CSV table of C-alpha atoms and ligand atoms in Angstrom, one decimal:
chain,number,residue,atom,x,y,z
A,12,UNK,CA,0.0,0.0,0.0
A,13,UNK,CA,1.3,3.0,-0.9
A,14,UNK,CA,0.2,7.0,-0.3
A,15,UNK,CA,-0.1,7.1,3.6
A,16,UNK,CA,2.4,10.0,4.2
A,17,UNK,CA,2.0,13.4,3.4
A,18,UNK,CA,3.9,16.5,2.3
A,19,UNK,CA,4.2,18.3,5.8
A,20,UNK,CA,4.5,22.6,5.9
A,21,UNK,CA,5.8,23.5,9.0
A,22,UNK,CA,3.9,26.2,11.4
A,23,UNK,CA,6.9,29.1,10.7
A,24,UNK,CA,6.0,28.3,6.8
A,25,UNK,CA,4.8,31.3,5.4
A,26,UNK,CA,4.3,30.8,2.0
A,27,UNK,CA,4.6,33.3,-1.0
A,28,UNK,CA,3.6,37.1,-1.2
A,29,UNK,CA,0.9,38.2,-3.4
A,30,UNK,CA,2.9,40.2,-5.7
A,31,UNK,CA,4.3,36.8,-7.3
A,32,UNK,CA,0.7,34.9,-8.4
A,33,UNK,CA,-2.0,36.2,-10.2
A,34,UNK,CA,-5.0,36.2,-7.6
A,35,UNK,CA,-8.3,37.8,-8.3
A,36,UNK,CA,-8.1,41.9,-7.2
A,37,UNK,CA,-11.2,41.4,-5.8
A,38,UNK,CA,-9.7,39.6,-3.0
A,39,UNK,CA,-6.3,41.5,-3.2
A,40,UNK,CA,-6.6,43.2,0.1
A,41,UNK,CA,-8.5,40.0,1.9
A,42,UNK,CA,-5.3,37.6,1.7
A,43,UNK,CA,-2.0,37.5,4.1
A,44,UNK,CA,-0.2,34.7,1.6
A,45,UNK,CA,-0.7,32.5,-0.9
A,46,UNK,CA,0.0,29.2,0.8
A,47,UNK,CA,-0.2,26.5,-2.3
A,48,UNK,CA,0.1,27.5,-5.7
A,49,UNK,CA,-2.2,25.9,-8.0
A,50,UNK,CA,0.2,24.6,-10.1
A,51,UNK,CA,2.1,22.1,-6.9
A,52,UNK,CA,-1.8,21.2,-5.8
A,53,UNK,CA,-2.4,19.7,-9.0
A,54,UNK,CA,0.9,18.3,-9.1
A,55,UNK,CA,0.2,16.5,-5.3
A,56,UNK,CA,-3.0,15.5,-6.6
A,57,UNK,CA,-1.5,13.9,-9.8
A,58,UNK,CA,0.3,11.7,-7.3
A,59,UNK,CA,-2.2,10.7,-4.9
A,60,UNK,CA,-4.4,9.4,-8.2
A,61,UNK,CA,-1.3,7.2,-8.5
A,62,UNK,CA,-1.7,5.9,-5.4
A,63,UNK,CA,-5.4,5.4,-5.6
A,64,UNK,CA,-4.8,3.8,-8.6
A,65,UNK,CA,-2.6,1.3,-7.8
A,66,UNK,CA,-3.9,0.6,-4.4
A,67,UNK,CA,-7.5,0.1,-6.1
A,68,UNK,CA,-5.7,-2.4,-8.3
A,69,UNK,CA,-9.2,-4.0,-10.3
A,70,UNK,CA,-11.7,-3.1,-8.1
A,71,UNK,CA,-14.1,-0.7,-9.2
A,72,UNK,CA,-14.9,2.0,-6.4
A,73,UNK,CA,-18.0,4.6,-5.6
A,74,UNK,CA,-16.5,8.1,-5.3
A,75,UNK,CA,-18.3,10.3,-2.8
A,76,UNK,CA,-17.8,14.0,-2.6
A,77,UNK,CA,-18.2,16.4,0.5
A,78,UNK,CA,-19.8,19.3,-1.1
A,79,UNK,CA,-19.1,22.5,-1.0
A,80,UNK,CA,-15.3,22.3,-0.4
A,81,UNK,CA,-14.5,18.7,-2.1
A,82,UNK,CA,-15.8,19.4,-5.7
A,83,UNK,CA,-12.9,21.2,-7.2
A,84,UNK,CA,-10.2,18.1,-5.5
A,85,UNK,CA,-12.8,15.7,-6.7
A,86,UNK,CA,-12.5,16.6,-10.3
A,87,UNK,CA,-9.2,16.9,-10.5
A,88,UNK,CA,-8.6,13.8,-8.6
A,89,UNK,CA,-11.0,11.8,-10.9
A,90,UNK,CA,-9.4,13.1,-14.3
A,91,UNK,CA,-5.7,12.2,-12.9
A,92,UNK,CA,-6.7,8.7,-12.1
A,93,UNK,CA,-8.6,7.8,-15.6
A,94,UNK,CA,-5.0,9.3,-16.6
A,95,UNK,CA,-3.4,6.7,-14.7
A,96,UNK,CA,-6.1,3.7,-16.7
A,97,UNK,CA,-5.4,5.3,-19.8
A,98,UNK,CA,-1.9,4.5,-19.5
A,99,UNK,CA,-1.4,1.2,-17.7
A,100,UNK,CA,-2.0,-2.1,-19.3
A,101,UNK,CA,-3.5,-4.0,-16.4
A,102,UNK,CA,-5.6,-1.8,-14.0
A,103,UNK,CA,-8.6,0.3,-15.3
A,104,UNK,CA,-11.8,0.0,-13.8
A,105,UNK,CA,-15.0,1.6,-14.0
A,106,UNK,CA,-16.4,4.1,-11.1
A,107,UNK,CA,-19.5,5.7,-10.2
A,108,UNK,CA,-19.5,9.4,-8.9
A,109,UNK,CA,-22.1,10.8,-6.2
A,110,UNK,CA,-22.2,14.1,-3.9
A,111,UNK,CA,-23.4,14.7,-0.4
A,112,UNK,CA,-23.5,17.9,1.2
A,113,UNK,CA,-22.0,18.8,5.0
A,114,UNK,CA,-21.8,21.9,7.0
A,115,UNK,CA,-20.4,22.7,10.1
A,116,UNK,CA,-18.8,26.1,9.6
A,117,UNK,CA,-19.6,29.6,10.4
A,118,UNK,CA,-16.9,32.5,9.9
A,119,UNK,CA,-14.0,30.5,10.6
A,120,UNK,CA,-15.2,28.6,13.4
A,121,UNK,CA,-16.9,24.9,13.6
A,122,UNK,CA,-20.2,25.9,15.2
A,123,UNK,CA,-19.9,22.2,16.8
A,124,UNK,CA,-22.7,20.3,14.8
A,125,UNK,CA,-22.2,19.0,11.1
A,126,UNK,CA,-25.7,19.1,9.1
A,127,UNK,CA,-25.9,16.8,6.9
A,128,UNK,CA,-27.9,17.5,3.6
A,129,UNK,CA,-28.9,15.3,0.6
A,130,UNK,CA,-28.1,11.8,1.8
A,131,UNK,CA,-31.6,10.0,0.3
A,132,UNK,CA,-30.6,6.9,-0.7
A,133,UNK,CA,-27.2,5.6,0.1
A,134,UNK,CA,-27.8,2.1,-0.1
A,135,UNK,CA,-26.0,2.1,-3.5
A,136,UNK,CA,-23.0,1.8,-1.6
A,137,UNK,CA,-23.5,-1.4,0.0
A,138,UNK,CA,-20.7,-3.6,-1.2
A,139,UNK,CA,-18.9,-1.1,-3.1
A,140,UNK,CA,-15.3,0.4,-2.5
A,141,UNK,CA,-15.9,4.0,-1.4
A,142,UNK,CA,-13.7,6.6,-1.8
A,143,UNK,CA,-14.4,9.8,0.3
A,144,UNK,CA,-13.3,12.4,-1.6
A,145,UNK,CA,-12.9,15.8,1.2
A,146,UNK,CA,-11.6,19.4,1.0
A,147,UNK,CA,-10.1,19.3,4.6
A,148,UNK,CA,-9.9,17.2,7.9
A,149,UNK,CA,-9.4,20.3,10.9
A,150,UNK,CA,-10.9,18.7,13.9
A,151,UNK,CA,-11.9,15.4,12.1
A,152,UNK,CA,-15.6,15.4,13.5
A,153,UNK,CA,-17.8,15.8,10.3
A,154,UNK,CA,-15.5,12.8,9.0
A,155,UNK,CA,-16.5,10.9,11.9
A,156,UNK,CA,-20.0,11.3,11.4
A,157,UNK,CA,-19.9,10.5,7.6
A,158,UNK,CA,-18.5,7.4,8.2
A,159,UNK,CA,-20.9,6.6,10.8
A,160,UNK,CA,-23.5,7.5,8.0
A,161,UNK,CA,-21.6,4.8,5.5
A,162,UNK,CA,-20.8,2.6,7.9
A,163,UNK,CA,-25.1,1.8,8.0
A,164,UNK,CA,-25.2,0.8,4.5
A,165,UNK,CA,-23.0,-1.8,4.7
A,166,UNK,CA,-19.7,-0.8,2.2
A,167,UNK,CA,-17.2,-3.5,1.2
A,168,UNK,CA,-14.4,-0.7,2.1
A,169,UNK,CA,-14.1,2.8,3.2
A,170,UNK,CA,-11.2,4.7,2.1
A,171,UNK,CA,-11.0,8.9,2.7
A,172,UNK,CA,-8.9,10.9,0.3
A,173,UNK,CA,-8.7,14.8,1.7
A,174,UNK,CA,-6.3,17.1,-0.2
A,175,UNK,CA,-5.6,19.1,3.3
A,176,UNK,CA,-5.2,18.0,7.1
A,177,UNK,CA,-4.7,20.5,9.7
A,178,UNK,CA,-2.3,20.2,12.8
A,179,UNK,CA,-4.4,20.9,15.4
A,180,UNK,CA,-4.7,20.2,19.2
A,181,UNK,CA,-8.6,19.9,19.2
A,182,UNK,CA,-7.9,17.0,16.9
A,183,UNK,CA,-10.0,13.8,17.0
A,184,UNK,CA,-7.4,12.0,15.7
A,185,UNK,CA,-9.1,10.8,12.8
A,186,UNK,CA,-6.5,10.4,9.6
A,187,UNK,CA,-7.3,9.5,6.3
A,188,UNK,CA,-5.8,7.1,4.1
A,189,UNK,CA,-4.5,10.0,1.9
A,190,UNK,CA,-3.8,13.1,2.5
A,191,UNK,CA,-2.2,15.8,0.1
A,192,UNK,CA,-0.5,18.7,2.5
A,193,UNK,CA,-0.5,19.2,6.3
A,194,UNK,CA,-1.0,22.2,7.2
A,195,UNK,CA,-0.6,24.8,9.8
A,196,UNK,CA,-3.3,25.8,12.0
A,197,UNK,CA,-4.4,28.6,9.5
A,198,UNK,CA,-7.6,28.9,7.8
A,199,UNK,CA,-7.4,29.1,4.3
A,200,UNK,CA,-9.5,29.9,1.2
A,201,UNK,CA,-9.4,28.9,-2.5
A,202,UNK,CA,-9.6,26.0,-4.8
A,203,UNK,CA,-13.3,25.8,-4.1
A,204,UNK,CA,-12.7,26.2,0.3
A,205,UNK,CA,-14.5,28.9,1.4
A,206,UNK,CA,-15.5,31.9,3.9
A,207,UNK,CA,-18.6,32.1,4.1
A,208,UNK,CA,-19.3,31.0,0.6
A,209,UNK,CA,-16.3,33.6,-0.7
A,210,UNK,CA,-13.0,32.9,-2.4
A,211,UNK,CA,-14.1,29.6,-3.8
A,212,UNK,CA,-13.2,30.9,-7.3
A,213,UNK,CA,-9.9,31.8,-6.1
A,214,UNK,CA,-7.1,29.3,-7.7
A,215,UNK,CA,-4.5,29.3,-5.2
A,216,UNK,CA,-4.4,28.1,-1.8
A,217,UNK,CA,-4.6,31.3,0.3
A,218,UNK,CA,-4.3,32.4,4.0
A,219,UNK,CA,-7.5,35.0,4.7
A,220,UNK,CA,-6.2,38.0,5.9
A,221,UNK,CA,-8.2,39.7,9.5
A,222,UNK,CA,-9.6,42.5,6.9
A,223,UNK,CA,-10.6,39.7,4.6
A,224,UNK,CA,-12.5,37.6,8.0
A,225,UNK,CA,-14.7,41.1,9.1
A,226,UNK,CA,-15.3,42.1,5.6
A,227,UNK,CA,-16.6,38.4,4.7
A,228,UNK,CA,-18.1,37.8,8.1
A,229,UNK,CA,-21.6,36.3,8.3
A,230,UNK,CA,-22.7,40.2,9.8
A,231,UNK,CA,-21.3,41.9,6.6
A,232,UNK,CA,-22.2,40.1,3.9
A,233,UNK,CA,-24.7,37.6,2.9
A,234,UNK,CA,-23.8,35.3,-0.1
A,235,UNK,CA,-26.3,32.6,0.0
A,236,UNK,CA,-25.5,28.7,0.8
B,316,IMP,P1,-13.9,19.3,10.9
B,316,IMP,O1,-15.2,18.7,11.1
B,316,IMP,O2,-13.5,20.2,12.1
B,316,IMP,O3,-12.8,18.4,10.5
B,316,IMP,O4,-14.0,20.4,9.7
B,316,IMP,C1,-14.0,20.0,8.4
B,316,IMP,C2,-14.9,20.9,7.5
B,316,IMP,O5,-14.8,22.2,8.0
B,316,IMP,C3,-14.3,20.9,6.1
B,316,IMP,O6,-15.1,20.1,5.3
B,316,IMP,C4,-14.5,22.4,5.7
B,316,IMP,O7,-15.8,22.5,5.1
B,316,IMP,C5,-14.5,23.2,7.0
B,316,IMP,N1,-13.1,23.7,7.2
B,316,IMP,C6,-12.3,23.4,8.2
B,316,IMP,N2,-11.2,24.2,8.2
B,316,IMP,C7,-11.3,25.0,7.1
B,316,IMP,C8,-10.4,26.0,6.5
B,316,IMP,O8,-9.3,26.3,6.9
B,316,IMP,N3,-11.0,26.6,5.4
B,316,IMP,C9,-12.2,26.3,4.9
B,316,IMP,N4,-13.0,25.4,5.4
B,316,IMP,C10,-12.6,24.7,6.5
């Protein structure tokens, strides 16, 4: 098995400045860094579909996104990895692609209770080889109650792919099988994670500034979810 270690950046990591990425002016004066240029997260993710790959071997699999924050990684993920079938001789296998919906966040802050919406009719997964597909594991709970979901329809095998992990002390201590960067205890923005519903159309990997937290608070501004 391969793909259980992780590229690691360091809490004194501070990334790149601005002035050296194209980022969106409308955010401009919201960011502190960028933390992960898009250009090295597809590159992690175009390893990590190796992985999958080759760990899968010929089993088919059920991919299952964690909307909002998953559907950016998910696409990616999925395109690398029929890259990988196209290529090899032996393994390439069909898979099936479904989307549930969690929330647990307000500002930048896990108001304590995940809500779970649009999970009618999961028993397509019994048997199958699911892969979660997730934006980010901070304190690991809405993982934990997702797989308590699956773990009622009766899966052959649950495997969690998130592209970000945080280092946290109010960790559960859940860890998934792959994992694309650890990160700092920051909150960042871009490549489809959000504030408050902003910055998903921001590319890069970004640390959110404390002007960019009040102007995007959930007083200021009201993007719907
Ligand atoms: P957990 O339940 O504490 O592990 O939180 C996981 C969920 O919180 C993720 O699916 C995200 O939606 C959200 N989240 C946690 N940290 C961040 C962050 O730094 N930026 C954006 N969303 C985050």
């Amino acid at each position: 098995m391969t793909g259980n270690s992780c590229i690691v950046l360091p809490d004194d990591y501070k990334g790149y400045n601005l002035e050296f990425f194209c980022v969106p002016r409308h955010y401009e004066d919201s960011l502190e860094s960028i933390l992960i240029p898009s250009g090295l997260i597809q590159d992690r993710i175009e390893r990590l579909a190796r992985d999958i790959a080759t760990n899968l071997g010929r089993e088919p699999f059920a991919a299952l996104c964690v909307l909002k924050g998953g559907y950016k990684f998910l696409a990616d993920l999925l395109e690398k990895i029929k890259q990988c079938y196209r290529f090899s001789a032996v393994n390439s296998v069909p898979f099936s692609v479904d989307f549930i919906r969690l929330q647990s966040y307000e500002d930048d802050h896990s108001t304590g209770k995940v809500k779970v919406l649009g999970v009618d009719g999961l028993s397509f997964l019994q048997n199958k080889n699911v892969l979660v597909v997730e934006d980010i594991i901070d304190t690991g709970k809405t993982m934990q109650v997702l797989l308590e979901i699956l773990e009622k329809e009766k899966p052959k095998s649950v495997k969690v792919a998130s592209l970000f992990m945080k280092r946290t002390t109010v960790s559960s201590g859940f860890r998934p099988d792959y994992v694309g960067f650890e990160i700092p205890n920051k909150f960042i923005v871009g490549y489809a994670l959000d504030y408050n519903e902003y910055f998903r159309d921001l590319n890069h990997v970004c640390v959110i500034n404390e002007h960019g937290k009040e102007k995007y608070s959930k007083k200021n501004c009201k993007l719907s979810s």
